[in-house]
Amino acid sequence: MTTIAILGLGNMGKALAKRLAGKTDLVLASRDSAAATAFAATLPAGVTVLDQAGAIAKANIVVLALPFDTALETAANPALAGKVVIDISNPVKADFSGLAIGHTTSAAEQVQAAAPAAKVVKAFNTIFAGLFDLPAAQTSDVPVFVAGNDEAAVAAVSDIATLAGFAVEKTGGIDAARLLEPLGMLNIRFGYGLGRGTGIAPRWTKLAA
């Protein structure tokens, strides 16, 4: 069975854990182990709480549910070699006015450079955590945009998105994150700057020819 480790239990880490718990072997890691243990107790049985090193060692797939700077630092851990690493971050500025990097590079590409022996996949960065609280039937056609250079890793992350109750939109290699991160920022602007709330997500609609 695939073992998924979620590093970081902010809004997105918890949201993803809620959707995956009971459906796969799940490991959680947080700087606050007591809070992580208390959260795990609210989930279906079988969720393990470990420190970061233990979680990485146990998992096949590691979700960096962390702010970009912390994700980049974590990606340098040599223990990630050979593992699928999911980067969900948007490299937003401290004041949320825009992205700190973009267009010629991306957070995902920098994470891949920091973890050259890992298989980095960009996913989940265009979805607000609040959507995970809805019934899965209401999010089944909301796409998770997925980008990565390793086809098997992209397929594995696509399966996770489906397992979590979302649709999948594959966007090509890891360089597609240069487009996905601005899309995530646009969603943040709609949600907060323009007052549309967090019950929104971008998706493509195919129109009849």
PDB file of C-alpha atoms in Angstrom:
ATOM      1  CA  MET A   1       0.000   0.000   0.000  1.00  0.00           C
ATOM      2  CA  THR A   2       1.145   3.511  -0.771  1.00  0.00           C
ATOM      3  CA  THR A   3       2.113   5.486   2.316  1.00  0.00           C
ATOM      4  CA  ILE A   4       1.564   9.245   2.138  1.00  0.00           C
ATOM      5  CA  ALA A   5       3.282  11.598   4.565  1.00  0.00           C
ATOM      6  CA  ILE A   6       1.884  15.092   5.044  1.00  0.00           C
ATOM      7  CA  LEU A   7       4.501  17.448   6.420  1.00  0.00           C
ATOM      8  CA  GLY A   8       2.808  20.458   7.977  1.00  0.00           C
ATOM      9  CA  LEU A   9      -0.662  20.733   9.462  1.00  0.00           C
ATOM     10  CA  GLY A  10      -1.803  24.175   8.484  1.00  0.00           C
ATOM     11  CA  ASN A  11      -5.156  24.607   6.777  1.00  0.00           C
ATOM     12  CA  MET A  12      -4.187  22.702   3.630  1.00  0.00           C
ATOM     13  CA  GLY A  13      -2.321  19.922   5.420  1.00  0.00           C
ATOM     14  CA  LYS A  14      -5.294  19.247   7.686  1.00  0.00           C
ATOM     15  CA  ALA A  15      -7.757  19.523   4.820  1.00  0.00           C
ATOM     16  CA  LEU A  16      -5.914  16.981   2.711  1.00  0.00           C
ATOM     17  CA  ALA A  17      -5.508  14.661   5.692  1.00  0.00           C
ATOM     18  CA  LYS A  18      -9.267  14.720   6.321  1.00  0.00           C
ATOM     19  CA  ARG A  19      -9.985  13.657   2.746  1.00  0.00           C
ATOM     20  CA  LEU A  20      -7.311  10.911   2.661  1.00  0.00           C
ATOM     21  CA  ALA A  21      -7.616   9.411   6.144  1.00  0.00           C
ATOM     22  CA  GLY A  22      -9.054   5.921   6.052  1.00  0.00           C
ATOM     23  CA  LYS A  23      -8.391   5.587   2.307  1.00  0.00           C
ATOM     24  CA  THR A  24      -4.619   5.082   2.365  1.00  0.00           C
ATOM     25  CA  ASP A  25      -1.757   4.617   4.815  1.00  0.00           C
ATOM     26  CA  LEU A  26      -1.329   8.147   6.157  1.00  0.00           C
ATOM     27  CA  VAL A  27       1.459   9.672   8.252  1.00  0.00           C
ATOM     28  CA  LEU A  28       1.384  13.186   9.709  1.00  0.00           C
ATOM     29  CA  ALA A  29       4.293  15.335  10.838  1.00  0.00           C
ATOM     30  CA  SER A  30       4.225  18.763  12.453  1.00  0.00           C
ATOM     31  CA  ARG A  31       6.471  20.921  14.602  1.00  0.00           C
ATOM     32  CA  ASP A  32       3.773  20.647  17.286  1.00  0.00           C
ATOM     33  CA  SER A  33       3.577  16.900  17.835  1.00  0.00           C
ATOM     34  CA  ALA A  34       0.958  17.193  20.599  1.00  0.00           C
ATOM     35  CA  ALA A  35      -1.372  19.154  18.333  1.00  0.00           C
ATOM     36  CA  ALA A  36      -0.724  16.675  15.508  1.00  0.00           C
ATOM     37  CA  THR A  37      -1.614  13.771  17.785  1.00  0.00           C
ATOM     38  CA  ALA A  38      -4.801  15.517  18.917  1.00  0.00           C
ATOM     39  CA  PHE A  39      -5.780  16.183  15.298  1.00  0.00           C
ATOM     40  CA  ALA A  40      -5.029  12.597  14.258  1.00  0.00           C
ATOM     41  CA  ALA A  41      -7.406  11.421  16.975  1.00  0.00           C
ATOM     42  CA  THR A  42     -10.264  13.140  15.118  1.00  0.00           C
ATOM     43  CA  LEU A  43      -9.570  11.109  11.963  1.00  0.00           C
ATOM     44  CA  PRO A  44     -10.398   7.512  11.099  1.00  0.00           C
ATOM     45  CA  ALA A  45      -8.183   4.961  12.846  1.00  0.00           C
ATOM     46  CA  GLY A  46      -4.848   4.115  11.303  1.00  0.00           C
ATOM     47  CA  VAL A  47      -3.282   7.571  10.972  1.00  0.00           C
ATOM     48  CA  THR A  48       0.261   7.699  12.356  1.00  0.00           C
ATOM     49  CA  VAL A  49       2.004  10.758  13.821  1.00  0.00           C
ATOM     50  CA  LEU A  50       5.802  10.843  13.555  1.00  0.00           C
ATOM     51  CA  ASP A  51       8.531  13.439  13.518  1.00  0.00           C
ATOM     52  CA  GLN A  52       9.529  14.730  10.104  1.00  0.00           C
ATOM     53  CA  ALA A  53      12.453  12.324   9.669  1.00  0.00           C
ATOM     54  CA  GLY A  54      10.295   9.349  10.607  1.00  0.00           C
ATOM     55  CA  ALA A  55       7.471  10.426   8.334  1.00  0.00           C
ATOM     56  CA  ILE A  56       9.769  10.827   5.335  1.00  0.00           C
ATOM     57  CA  ALA A  57      11.398   7.462   5.986  1.00  0.00           C
ATOM     58  CA  LYS A  58       8.038   5.667   6.161  1.00  0.00           C
ATOM     59  CA  ALA A  59       6.412   7.258   3.113  1.00  0.00           C
ATOM     60  CA  ASN A  60       6.512   6.652  -0.633  1.00  0.00           C
ATOM     61  CA  ILE A  61       4.878  10.006  -1.296  1.00  0.00           C
ATOM     62  CA  VAL A  62       5.620  13.158   0.705  1.00  0.00           C
ATOM     63  CA  VAL A  63       3.344  16.201   0.658  1.00  0.00           C
ATOM     64  CA  LEU A  64       5.113  19.465   1.489  1.00  0.00           C
ATOM     65  CA  ALA A  65       2.097  21.210   3.043  1.00  0.00           C
ATOM     66  CA  LEU A  66       4.361  24.057   4.030  1.00  0.00           C
ATOM     67  CA  PRO A  67       4.978  27.704   3.114  1.00  0.00           C
ATOM     68  CA  PHE A  68       7.317  27.998   0.165  1.00  0.00           C
ATOM     69  CA  ASP A  69      10.437  29.007   2.094  1.00  0.00           C
ATOM     70  CA  THR A  70       9.984  26.132   4.548  1.00  0.00           C
ATOM     71  CA  ALA A  71       9.170  23.702   1.731  1.00  0.00           C
ATOM     72  CA  LEU A  72      12.361  24.704  -0.053  1.00  0.00           C
ATOM     73  CA  GLU A  73      14.411  24.153   3.077  1.00  0.00           C
ATOM     74  CA  THR A  74      12.762  20.782   3.684  1.00  0.00           C
ATOM     75  CA  ALA A  75      13.355  19.709   0.084  1.00  0.00           C
ATOM     76  CA  ALA A  76      17.100  19.752   0.702  1.00  0.00           C
ATOM     77  CA  ASN A  77      16.745  16.700   2.965  1.00  0.00           C
ATOM     78  CA  PRO A  78      18.609  13.857   1.196  1.00  0.00           C
ATOM     79  CA  ALA A  79      16.102  11.365   2.625  1.00  0.00           C
ATOM     80  CA  LEU A  80      13.645  12.516  -0.058  1.00  0.00           C
ATOM     81  CA  ALA A  81      15.740  10.891  -2.788  1.00  0.00           C
ATOM     82  CA  GLY A  82      13.669   8.533  -4.897  1.00  0.00           C
ATOM     83  CA  LYS A  83      10.360   9.627  -3.385  1.00  0.00           C
ATOM     84  CA  VAL A  84       7.447  11.426  -4.983  1.00  0.00           C
ATOM     85  CA  VAL A  85       7.306  14.914  -3.475  1.00  0.00           C
ATOM     86  CA  ILE A  86       4.171  17.028  -3.862  1.00  0.00           C
ATOM     87  CA  ASP A  87       4.672  20.798  -3.729  1.00  0.00           C
ATOM     88  CA  ILE A  88       1.387  22.583  -2.986  1.00  0.00           C
ATOM     89  CA  SER A  89       2.862  26.018  -2.271  1.00  0.00           C
ATOM     90  CA  ASN A  90       2.313  29.394  -3.860  1.00  0.00           C
ATOM     91  CA  PRO A  91       5.363  31.657  -3.354  1.00  0.00           C
ATOM     92  CA  VAL A  92       3.319  34.655  -2.223  1.00  0.00           C
ATOM     93  CA  LYS A  93       4.820  37.847  -0.876  1.00  0.00           C
ATOM     94  CA  ALA A  94       4.429  38.550   2.824  1.00  0.00           C
ATOM     95  CA  ASP A  95       1.676  41.102   2.149  1.00  0.00           C
ATOM     96  CA  PHE A  96      -0.110  38.784  -0.344  1.00  0.00           C
ATOM     97  CA  SER A  97       0.204  41.439  -3.043  1.00  0.00           C
ATOM     98  CA  GLY A  98       1.632  38.989  -5.564  1.00  0.00           C
ATOM     99  CA  LEU A  99       4.186  36.256  -6.121  1.00  0.00           C
ATOM    100  CA  ALA A 100       7.783  36.621  -5.007  1.00  0.00           C
ATOM    101  CA  ILE A 101       9.000  34.557  -7.983  1.00  0.00           C
ATOM    102  CA  GLY A 102       7.487  33.476 -11.243  1.00  0.00           C
ATOM    103  CA  HIS A 103       7.325  33.228 -15.031  1.00  0.00           C
ATOM    104  CA  THR A 104      11.007  32.308 -15.528  1.00  0.00           C
ATOM    105  CA  THR A 105      10.998  29.841 -12.645  1.00  0.00           C
ATOM    106  CA  SER A 106       8.542  28.556 -10.045  1.00  0.00           C
ATOM    107  CA  ALA A 107       8.362  27.271  -6.505  1.00  0.00           C
ATOM    108  CA  ALA A 108       8.036  23.719  -7.813  1.00  0.00           C
ATOM    109  CA  GLU A 109      11.124  24.020 -10.009  1.00  0.00           C
ATOM    110  CA  GLN A 110      13.126  25.383  -7.094  1.00  0.00           C
ATOM    111  CA  VAL A 111      11.921  22.539  -4.888  1.00  0.00           C
ATOM    112  CA  GLN A 112      12.995  20.102  -7.624  1.00  0.00           C
ATOM    113  CA  ALA A 113      16.410  21.765  -7.812  1.00  0.00           C
ATOM    114  CA  ALA A 114      16.772  21.441  -4.041  1.00  0.00           C
ATOM    115  CA  ALA A 115      15.746  17.768  -4.225  1.00  0.00           C
ATOM    116  CA  PRO A 116      17.274  16.608  -7.522  1.00  0.00           C
ATOM    117  CA  ALA A 117      16.882  12.912  -6.724  1.00  0.00           C
ATOM    118  CA  ALA A 118      13.186  13.258  -5.823  1.00  0.00           C
ATOM    119  CA  LYS A 119      10.263  13.245  -8.243  1.00  0.00           C
ATOM    120  CA  VAL A 120       8.603  16.601  -7.614  1.00  0.00           C
ATOM    121  CA  VAL A 121       5.013  17.170  -8.707  1.00  0.00           C
ATOM    122  CA  LYS A 122       3.054  20.406  -8.446  1.00  0.00           C
ATOM    123  CA  ALA A 123      -0.544  19.969  -7.306  1.00  0.00           C
ATOM    124  CA  PHE A 124      -3.329  21.367  -5.105  1.00  0.00           C
ATOM    125  CA  ASN A 125      -2.040  24.963  -5.219  1.00  0.00           C
ATOM    126  CA  THR A 126      -5.156  26.378  -6.888  1.00  0.00           C
ATOM    127  CA  ILE A 127      -7.646  25.050  -4.324  1.00  0.00           C
ATOM    128  CA  PHE A 128      -8.635  26.706  -1.055  1.00  0.00           C
ATOM    129  CA  ALA A 129      -8.655  24.514   2.039  1.00  0.00           C
ATOM    130  CA  GLY A 130     -12.325  25.284   2.629  1.00  0.00           C
ATOM    131  CA  LEU A 131     -13.357  23.219  -0.391  1.00  0.00           C
ATOM    132  CA  PHE A 132     -12.157  20.070   1.367  1.00  0.00           C
ATOM    133  CA  ASP A 133     -14.864  20.561   4.001  1.00  0.00           C
ATOM    134  CA  LEU A 134     -17.583  20.119   1.387  1.00  0.00           C
ATOM    135  CA  PRO A 135     -18.970  16.682   0.536  1.00  0.00           C
ATOM    136  CA  ALA A 136     -16.737  14.988  -2.024  1.00  0.00           C
ATOM    137  CA  ALA A 137     -19.668  14.850  -4.436  1.00  0.00           C
ATOM    138  CA  GLN A 138     -19.565  18.656  -4.636  1.00  0.00           C
ATOM    139  CA  THR A 139     -15.859  18.778  -5.549  1.00  0.00           C
ATOM    140  CA  SER A 140     -15.638  15.796  -7.881  1.00  0.00           C
ATOM    141  CA  ASP A 141     -15.507  18.020 -10.962  1.00  0.00           C
ATOM    142  CA  VAL A 142     -13.151  20.621  -9.454  1.00  0.00           C
ATOM    143  CA  PRO A 143      -9.747  20.078 -11.068  1.00  0.00           C
ATOM    144  CA  VAL A 144      -6.440  19.640  -9.333  1.00  0.00           C
ATOM    145  CA  PHE A 145      -3.866  20.886 -11.838  1.00  0.00           C
ATOM    146  CA  VAL A 146      -0.872  18.538 -11.867  1.00  0.00           C
ATOM    147  CA  ALA A 147       2.598  19.174 -13.311  1.00  0.00           C
ATOM    148  CA  GLY A 148       5.746  17.073 -13.177  1.00  0.00           C
ATOM    149  CA  ASN A 149       8.535  15.574 -15.252  1.00  0.00           C
ATOM    150  CA  ASP A 150       8.131  11.951 -14.132  1.00  0.00           C
ATOM    151  CA  GLU A 151       5.091  10.274 -15.698  1.00  0.00           C
ATOM    152  CA  ALA A 152       4.728   7.654 -12.970  1.00  0.00           C
ATOM    153  CA  ALA A 153       4.908  10.324 -10.269  1.00  0.00           C
ATOM    154  CA  VAL A 154       2.306  12.447 -12.060  1.00  0.00           C
ATOM    155  CA  ALA A 155       0.054   9.398 -12.317  1.00  0.00           C
ATOM    156  CA  ALA A 156       0.488   8.660  -8.599  1.00  0.00           C
ATOM    157  CA  VAL A 157      -0.372  12.236  -7.620  1.00  0.00           C
ATOM    158  CA  SER A 158      -3.345  12.204  -9.995  1.00  0.00           C
ATOM    159  CA  ASP A 159      -4.601   9.117  -8.172  1.00  0.00           C
ATOM    160  CA  ILE A 160      -4.257  10.965  -4.861  1.00  0.00           C
ATOM    161  CA  ALA A 161      -6.268  13.896  -6.206  1.00  0.00           C
ATOM    162  CA  THR A 162      -9.002  11.515  -7.298  1.00  0.00           C
ATOM    163  CA  LEU A 163      -8.877   9.721  -3.949  1.00  0.00           C
ATOM    164  CA  ALA A 164      -9.267  13.096  -2.245  1.00  0.00           C
ATOM    165  CA  GLY A 165     -12.451  13.742  -4.200  1.00  0.00           C
ATOM    166  CA  PHE A 166     -11.293  15.989  -7.034  1.00  0.00           C
ATOM    167  CA  ALA A 167     -10.896  15.829 -10.797  1.00  0.00           C
ATOM    168  CA  VAL A 168      -7.471  15.940 -12.454  1.00  0.00           C
ATOM    169  CA  GLU A 169      -6.076  18.253 -15.117  1.00  0.00           C
ATOM    170  CA  LYS A 170      -2.576  17.263 -16.238  1.00  0.00           C
ATOM    171  CA  THR A 171      -0.607  20.278 -17.472  1.00  0.00           C
ATOM    172  CA  GLY A 172       2.727  18.834 -18.616  1.00  0.00           C
ATOM    173  CA  GLY A 173       6.221  19.077 -17.172  1.00  0.00           C
ATOM    174  CA  ILE A 174       7.295  20.792 -13.976  1.00  0.00           C
ATOM    175  CA  ASP A 175       7.805  24.052 -15.881  1.00  0.00           C
ATOM    176  CA  ALA A 176       4.003  24.294 -16.122  1.00  0.00           C
ATOM    177  CA  ALA A 177       4.135  25.378 -12.477  1.00  0.00           C
ATOM    178  CA  ARG A 178       5.188  28.781 -13.842  1.00  0.00           C
ATOM    179  CA  LEU A 179       1.583  29.036 -15.041  1.00  0.00           C
ATOM    180  CA  LEU A 180      -0.131  27.237 -12.172  1.00  0.00           C
ATOM    181  CA  GLU A 181       1.329  29.423  -9.435  1.00  0.00           C
ATOM    182  CA  PRO A 182       0.052  32.682 -10.993  1.00  0.00           C
ATOM    183  CA  LEU A 183      -3.293  30.903 -11.406  1.00  0.00           C
ATOM    184  CA  GLY A 184      -3.203  30.134  -7.693  1.00  0.00           C
ATOM    185  CA  MET A 185      -2.406  33.785  -6.988  1.00  0.00           C
ATOM    186  CA  LEU A 186      -5.344  34.871  -9.157  1.00  0.00           C
ATOM    187  CA  ASN A 187      -7.611  32.609  -7.130  1.00  0.00           C
ATOM    188  CA  ILE A 188      -6.269  34.184  -3.932  1.00  0.00           C
ATOM    189  CA  ARG A 189      -6.991  37.637  -5.339  1.00  0.00           C
ATOM    190  CA  PHE A 190     -10.534  36.666  -6.273  1.00  0.00           C
ATOM    191  CA  GLY A 191     -11.096  35.018  -2.899  1.00  0.00           C
ATOM    192  CA  TYR A 192      -9.675  37.681  -0.623  1.00  0.00           C
ATOM    193  CA  GLY A 193      -8.841  40.862  -2.552  1.00  0.00           C
ATOM    194  CA  LEU A 194     -12.110  40.926  -4.508  1.00  0.00           C
ATOM    195  CA  GLY A 195     -14.247  39.427  -1.768  1.00  0.00           C
ATOM    196  CA  ARG A 196     -15.525  36.310  -3.525  1.00  0.00           C
ATOM    197  CA  GLY A 197     -14.680  34.075  -0.579  1.00  0.00           C
ATOM    198  CA  THR A 198     -12.893  30.753  -0.495  1.00  0.00           C
ATOM    199  CA  GLY A 199     -15.615  28.580  -1.990  1.00  0.00           C
ATOM    200  CA  ILE A 200     -14.179  29.079  -5.479  1.00  0.00           C
ATOM    201  CA  ALA A 201     -11.692  27.294  -7.732  1.00  0.00           C
ATOM    202  CA  PRO A 202     -10.531  27.698 -11.337  1.00  0.00           C
ATOM    203  CA  ARG A 203     -11.468  25.122 -13.954  1.00  0.00           C
ATOM    204  CA  TRP A 204     -11.550  24.829 -17.715  1.00  0.00           C
ATOM    205  CA  THR A 205     -14.797  24.238 -19.602  1.00  0.00           C
ATOM    206  CA  LYS A 206     -14.813  22.675 -23.050  1.00  0.00           C
ATOM    207  CA  LEU A 207     -17.383  24.352 -25.262  1.00  0.00           C
ATOM    208  CA  ALA A 208     -19.012  22.680 -28.216  1.00  0.00           C
ATOM    209  CA  ALA A 209     -17.266  23.445 -31.495  1.00  0.00           C
TER     210      ALA A 209
END
